């Protein structure tokens, strides 16, 4: 018998040959990575689309106007203890924008809103420290959070209040809230509407 015994020997099962079967694991990884990219990037695209204003602005003529984002709808207007307001809503999320009388600065406006409005409607009210904010149009003010129980219904809620004083000296209040534990799902929309609001 001629030739090398190694050449004549059958190939070992544990030694890879020149041809490799297609890898199913590689396709599975590629599919999973693709799905993750679609979900993550698609989520940002959808979120950006939903953050665009739709429909006409609502507000108090000559003082404040808010453009509802996609999914938000006009929820009415009213007044309470000298606070005139207009509201928008989306599911469990709510935002009111209103004008308070007799205010001189943002700190005083925030304290008055807590004392006159929130404290009169809620039990077990707890308010966070305030932080400074600036609207896109340039108006500066304060923002603080709160949690409490609505006295009339017993429902627990959490909210976020932003206050600014207009150049003409009018106090404008934005109060966004939702049932306890759900504010985080609408906070971004609420802040976007507040920061884009027009005050005069």
mmCIF file of C-alpha atoms in Angstrom:
data_model
loop_
_atom_site.group_PDB
_atom_site.id
_atom_site.type_symbol
_atom_site.label_atom_id
_atom_site.label_comp_id
_atom_site.label_asym_id
_atom_site.label_seq_id
_atom_site.Cartn_x
_atom_site.Cartn_y
_atom_site.Cartn_z
ATOM 1 C CA UNK A 1 0.000 0.000 0.000
ATOM 2 C CA UNK A 2 1.417 3.289 -1.073
ATOM 3 C CA UNK A 3 1.016 6.688 0.424
ATOM 4 C CA UNK A 4 1.048 7.991 3.960
ATOM 5 C CA UNK A 5 -0.920 6.063 6.559
ATOM 6 C CA UNK A 6 -2.225 9.384 7.843
ATOM 7 C CA UNK A 7 -3.666 10.176 4.426
ATOM 8 C CA UNK A 8 -5.345 6.811 4.211
ATOM 9 C CA UNK A 9 -6.820 6.961 7.720
ATOM 10 C CA UNK A 10 -10.432 8.093 8.010
ATOM 11 C CA UNK A 11 -10.832 11.597 9.451
ATOM 12 C CA UNK A 12 -11.374 11.853 13.201
ATOM 13 C CA UNK A 13 -14.797 12.930 14.305
ATOM 14 C CA UNK A 14 -13.395 15.629 16.627
ATOM 15 C CA UNK A 15 -11.318 17.309 13.897
ATOM 16 C CA UNK A 16 -13.243 19.895 11.852
ATOM 17 C CA UNK A 17 -13.335 19.274 8.130
ATOM 18 C CA UNK A 18 -13.217 21.915 5.431
ATOM 19 C CA UNK A 19 -17.021 22.090 5.273
ATOM 20 C CA UNK A 20 -18.972 23.336 8.299
ATOM 21 C CA UNK A 21 -22.684 22.913 8.745
ATOM 22 C CA UNK A 22 -24.611 26.154 9.033
ATOM 23 C CA UNK A 23 -24.831 27.448 12.584
ATOM 24 C CA UNK A 24 -28.345 27.791 13.888
ATOM 25 C CA UNK A 25 -27.088 29.553 17.032
ATOM 26 C CA UNK A 26 -25.712 32.433 14.974
ATOM 27 C CA UNK A 27 -29.092 33.082 13.365
ATOM 28 C CA UNK A 28 -30.829 32.993 16.734
ATOM 29 C CA UNK A 29 -28.430 35.553 18.189
ATOM 30 C CA UNK A 30 -28.840 37.800 15.157
ATOM 31 C CA UNK A 31 -32.629 37.643 15.428
ATOM 32 C CA UNK A 32 -32.590 38.446 19.151
ATOM 33 C CA UNK A 33 -30.203 41.375 18.650
ATOM 34 C CA UNK A 34 -32.376 42.651 15.798
ATOM 35 C CA UNK A 35 -35.514 42.493 17.926
ATOM 36 C CA UNK A 36 -33.803 44.360 20.758
ATOM 37 C CA UNK A 37 -32.733 47.121 18.369
ATOM 38 C CA UNK A 38 -36.251 47.413 16.958
ATOM 39 C CA UNK A 39 -37.809 47.606 20.426
ATOM 40 C CA UNK A 40 -35.283 50.086 21.823
ATOM 41 C CA UNK A 41 -34.911 52.349 18.799
ATOM 42 C CA UNK A 42 -38.553 51.981 17.869
ATOM 43 C CA UNK A 43 -39.518 52.997 21.403
ATOM 44 C CA UNK A 44 -37.563 56.221 21.071
ATOM 45 C CA UNK A 45 -39.158 56.928 17.710
ATOM 46 C CA UNK A 46 -42.652 56.276 19.052
ATOM 47 C CA UNK A 47 -41.983 58.333 22.180
ATOM 48 C CA UNK A 48 -40.755 61.223 20.073
ATOM 49 C CA UNK A 49 -43.824 61.012 17.867
ATOM 50 C CA UNK A 50 -46.154 60.954 20.859
ATOM 51 C CA UNK A 51 -44.407 63.994 22.351
ATOM 52 C CA UNK A 52 -45.618 66.250 19.553
ATOM 53 C CA UNK A 53 -48.440 68.726 20.196
ATOM 54 C CA UNK A 54 -51.782 67.982 18.545
ATOM 55 C CA UNK A 55 -54.894 70.069 18.318
ATOM 56 C CA UNK A 56 -55.458 73.628 19.488
ATOM 57 C CA UNK A 57 -53.891 75.149 22.580
ATOM 58 C CA UNK A 58 -55.968 75.452 25.744
ATOM 59 C CA UNK A 59 -55.533 77.905 28.572
ATOM 60 C CA UNK A 60 -56.506 81.197 30.148
ATOM 61 C CA UNK A 61 -56.627 83.872 27.416
ATOM 62 C CA UNK A 62 -53.938 86.486 27.768
ATOM 63 C CA UNK A 63 -52.102 84.632 30.555
ATOM 64 C CA UNK A 64 -51.192 81.009 29.832
ATOM 65 C CA UNK A 65 -51.726 78.451 27.072
ATOM 66 C CA UNK A 66 -50.761 74.779 26.833
ATOM 67 C CA UNK A 67 -50.599 72.584 23.729
ATOM 68 C CA UNK A 68 -51.842 69.074 24.579
ATOM 69 C CA UNK A 69 -49.582 66.274 23.369
ATOM 70 C CA UNK A 70 -50.810 63.282 21.409
ATOM 71 C CA UNK A 71 -53.251 61.276 23.508
ATOM 72 C CA UNK A 72 -54.153 64.206 25.782
ATOM 73 C CA UNK A 73 -57.593 65.793 25.596
ATOM 74 C CA UNK A 74 -59.315 68.876 26.934
ATOM 75 C CA UNK A 75 -60.875 68.130 30.332
ATOM 76 C CA UNK A 76 -62.741 71.338 31.126
ATOM 77 C CA UNK A 77 -62.224 74.567 33.002
ATOM 78 C CA UNK A 78 -63.286 76.021 36.319
ATOM 79 C CA UNK A 79 -62.290 77.994 39.386
ATOM 80 C CA UNK A 80 -61.658 77.219 43.034
ATOM 81 C CA UNK A 81 -60.683 79.547 45.875
ATOM 82 C CA UNK A 82 -59.460 82.263 43.508
ATOM 83 C CA UNK A 83 -57.653 79.788 41.249
ATOM 84 C CA UNK A 84 -58.971 79.839 37.658
ATOM 85 C CA UNK A 85 -57.834 76.824 35.650
ATOM 86 C CA UNK A 86 -58.125 74.707 32.528
ATOM 87 C CA UNK A 87 -57.341 70.990 32.381
ATOM 88 C CA UNK A 88 -56.175 68.251 30.032
ATOM 89 C CA UNK A 89 -56.157 64.528 30.675
ATOM 90 C CA UNK A 90 -54.835 61.238 29.305
ATOM 91 C CA UNK A 91 -56.036 58.058 30.974
ATOM 92 C CA UNK A 92 -55.069 58.346 34.619
ATOM 93 C CA UNK A 93 -52.825 61.384 34.041
ATOM 94 C CA UNK A 94 -54.068 64.928 34.551
ATOM 95 C CA UNK A 95 -52.675 68.432 34.152
ATOM 96 C CA UNK A 96 -54.287 71.730 35.081
ATOM 97 C CA UNK A 97 -52.873 75.135 34.199
ATOM 98 C CA UNK A 98 -54.273 78.087 36.022
ATOM 99 C CA UNK A 99 -53.933 81.590 37.334
ATOM 100 C CA UNK A 100 -53.788 82.443 41.016
ATOM 101 C CA UNK A 101 -54.587 85.910 42.290
ATOM 102 C CA UNK A 102 -52.621 87.930 44.816
ATOM 103 C CA UNK A 103 -49.106 86.541 44.242
ATOM 104 C CA UNK A 104 -45.806 88.411 44.155
ATOM 105 C CA UNK A 105 -43.114 85.767 43.644
ATOM 106 C CA UNK A 106 -42.769 82.073 42.817
ATOM 107 C CA UNK A 107 -41.988 81.014 46.396
ATOM 108 C CA UNK A 108 -45.037 82.792 47.745
ATOM 109 C CA UNK A 109 -47.169 81.350 44.953
ATOM 110 C CA UNK A 110 -45.999 77.805 45.719
ATOM 111 C CA UNK A 111 -46.746 78.210 49.433
ATOM 112 C CA UNK A 112 -50.153 79.708 48.729
ATOM 113 C CA UNK A 113 -51.070 76.851 46.363
ATOM 114 C CA UNK A 114 -50.120 74.261 48.964
ATOM 115 C CA UNK A 115 -52.002 76.076 51.732
ATOM 116 C CA UNK A 116 -55.136 77.105 49.846
ATOM 117 C CA UNK A 117 -55.617 74.396 47.208
ATOM 118 C CA UNK A 118 -53.770 71.191 48.062
ATOM 119 C CA UNK A 119 -54.262 71.268 51.833
ATOM 120 C CA UNK A 120 -57.963 71.958 51.476
ATOM 121 C CA UNK A 121 -58.536 68.947 49.229
ATOM 122 C CA UNK A 122 -56.124 66.350 50.631
ATOM 123 C CA UNK A 123 -55.383 64.471 53.800
ATOM 124 C CA UNK A 124 -51.924 63.153 54.711
ATOM 125 C CA UNK A 125 -50.360 65.714 52.373
ATOM 126 C CA UNK A 126 -46.580 65.589 52.041
ATOM 127 C CA UNK A 127 -44.674 68.120 49.920
ATOM 128 C CA UNK A 128 -41.093 67.857 48.663
ATOM 129 C CA UNK A 129 -38.490 70.596 48.554
ATOM 130 C CA UNK A 130 -38.760 72.839 45.522
ATOM 131 C CA UNK A 131 -36.269 73.178 42.686
ATOM 132 C CA UNK A 132 -35.783 75.939 40.154
ATOM 133 C CA UNK A 133 -37.108 75.533 36.612
ATOM 134 C CA UNK A 134 -37.163 77.555 33.410
ATOM 135 C CA UNK A 135 -39.769 77.317 30.684
ATOM 136 C CA UNK A 136 -38.693 77.212 27.057
ATOM 137 C CA UNK A 137 -39.988 80.760 26.616
ATOM 138 C CA UNK A 138 -37.654 81.969 29.377
ATOM 139 C CA UNK A 139 -39.958 82.338 32.399
ATOM 140 C CA UNK A 140 -38.379 81.080 35.629
ATOM 141 C CA UNK A 141 -40.099 79.461 38.559
ATOM 142 C CA UNK A 142 -40.187 76.564 41.001
ATOM 143 C CA UNK A 143 -41.246 72.914 40.913
ATOM 144 C CA UNK A 144 -42.131 70.585 43.792
ATOM 145 C CA UNK A 145 -43.746 67.190 44.231
ATOM 146 C CA UNK A 146 -46.472 66.029 46.560
ATOM 147 C CA UNK A 147 -48.346 62.931 47.697
ATOM 148 C CA UNK A 148 -51.626 62.763 49.538
ATOM 149 C CA UNK A 149 -55.086 61.265 49.865
ATOM 150 C CA UNK A 150 -58.045 63.033 48.262
ATOM 151 C CA UNK A 151 -60.408 63.794 51.125
ATOM 152 C CA UNK A 152 -63.563 63.360 49.055
ATOM 153 C CA UNK A 153 -62.744 59.953 47.521
ATOM 154 C CA UNK A 154 -59.984 58.452 49.693
ATOM 155 C CA UNK A 155 -57.819 57.884 46.608
ATOM 156 C CA UNK A 156 -54.051 58.188 47.001
ATOM 157 C CA UNK A 157 -52.416 60.460 44.439
ATOM 158 C CA UNK A 158 -49.007 61.858 43.626
ATOM 159 C CA UNK A 159 -48.371 65.028 41.725
ATOM 160 C CA UNK A 160 -45.940 67.673 40.627
ATOM 161 C CA UNK A 161 -46.549 71.421 40.738
ATOM 162 C CA UNK A 162 -44.683 74.035 38.696
ATOM 163 C CA UNK A 163 -45.212 77.748 39.378
ATOM 164 C CA UNK A 164 -44.056 80.856 37.544
ATOM 165 C CA UNK A 165 -44.846 84.554 37.849
ATOM 166 C CA UNK A 166 -45.415 86.287 34.516
ATOM 167 C CA UNK A 167 -43.743 89.593 33.581
ATOM 168 C CA UNK A 168 -47.101 91.258 34.267
ATOM 169 C CA UNK A 169 -47.051 89.859 37.800
ATOM 170 C CA UNK A 170 -49.631 87.099 37.436
ATOM 171 C CA UNK A 171 -49.018 83.793 39.142
ATOM 172 C CA UNK A 172 -49.359 80.745 36.901
ATOM 173 C CA UNK A 173 -49.628 77.245 38.365
ATOM 174 C CA UNK A 174 -49.271 73.893 36.561
ATOM 175 C CA UNK A 175 -50.426 70.895 38.590
ATOM 176 C CA UNK A 176 -49.948 67.441 37.088
ATOM 177 C CA UNK A 177 -51.049 64.356 38.977
ATOM 178 C CA UNK A 178 -52.002 60.679 38.756
ATOM 179 C CA UNK A 179 -52.967 57.844 41.104
ATOM 180 C CA UNK A 180 -50.123 56.889 43.450
ATOM 181 C CA UNK A 181 -47.510 54.845 41.598
ATOM 182 C CA UNK A 182 -48.590 55.979 38.121
ATOM 183 C CA UNK A 183 -47.166 59.495 37.885
ATOM 184 C CA UNK A 184 -43.906 58.208 36.407
ATOM 185 C CA UNK A 185 -45.802 57.058 33.302
ATOM 186 C CA UNK A 186 -47.047 60.572 32.472
ATOM 187 C CA UNK A 187 -44.410 62.796 34.118
ATOM 188 C CA UNK A 188 -42.435 63.239 30.879
ATOM 189 C CA UNK A 189 -45.531 64.408 28.985
ATOM 190 C CA UNK A 190 -46.532 66.731 31.819
ATOM 191 C CA UNK A 191 -43.102 68.333 31.993
ATOM 192 C CA UNK A 192 -42.970 68.720 28.229
ATOM 193 C CA UNK A 193 -46.329 70.525 28.148
ATOM 194 C CA UNK A 194 -45.339 72.731 31.077
ATOM 195 C CA UNK A 195 -41.938 73.629 29.646
ATOM 196 C CA UNK A 196 -43.469 74.472 26.255
ATOM 197 C CA UNK A 197 -46.311 76.513 27.746
ATOM 198 C CA UNK A 198 -46.692 80.135 26.779
ATOM 199 C CA UNK A 199 -47.127 82.660 29.587
ATOM 200 C CA UNK A 200 -47.658 86.388 29.150
#
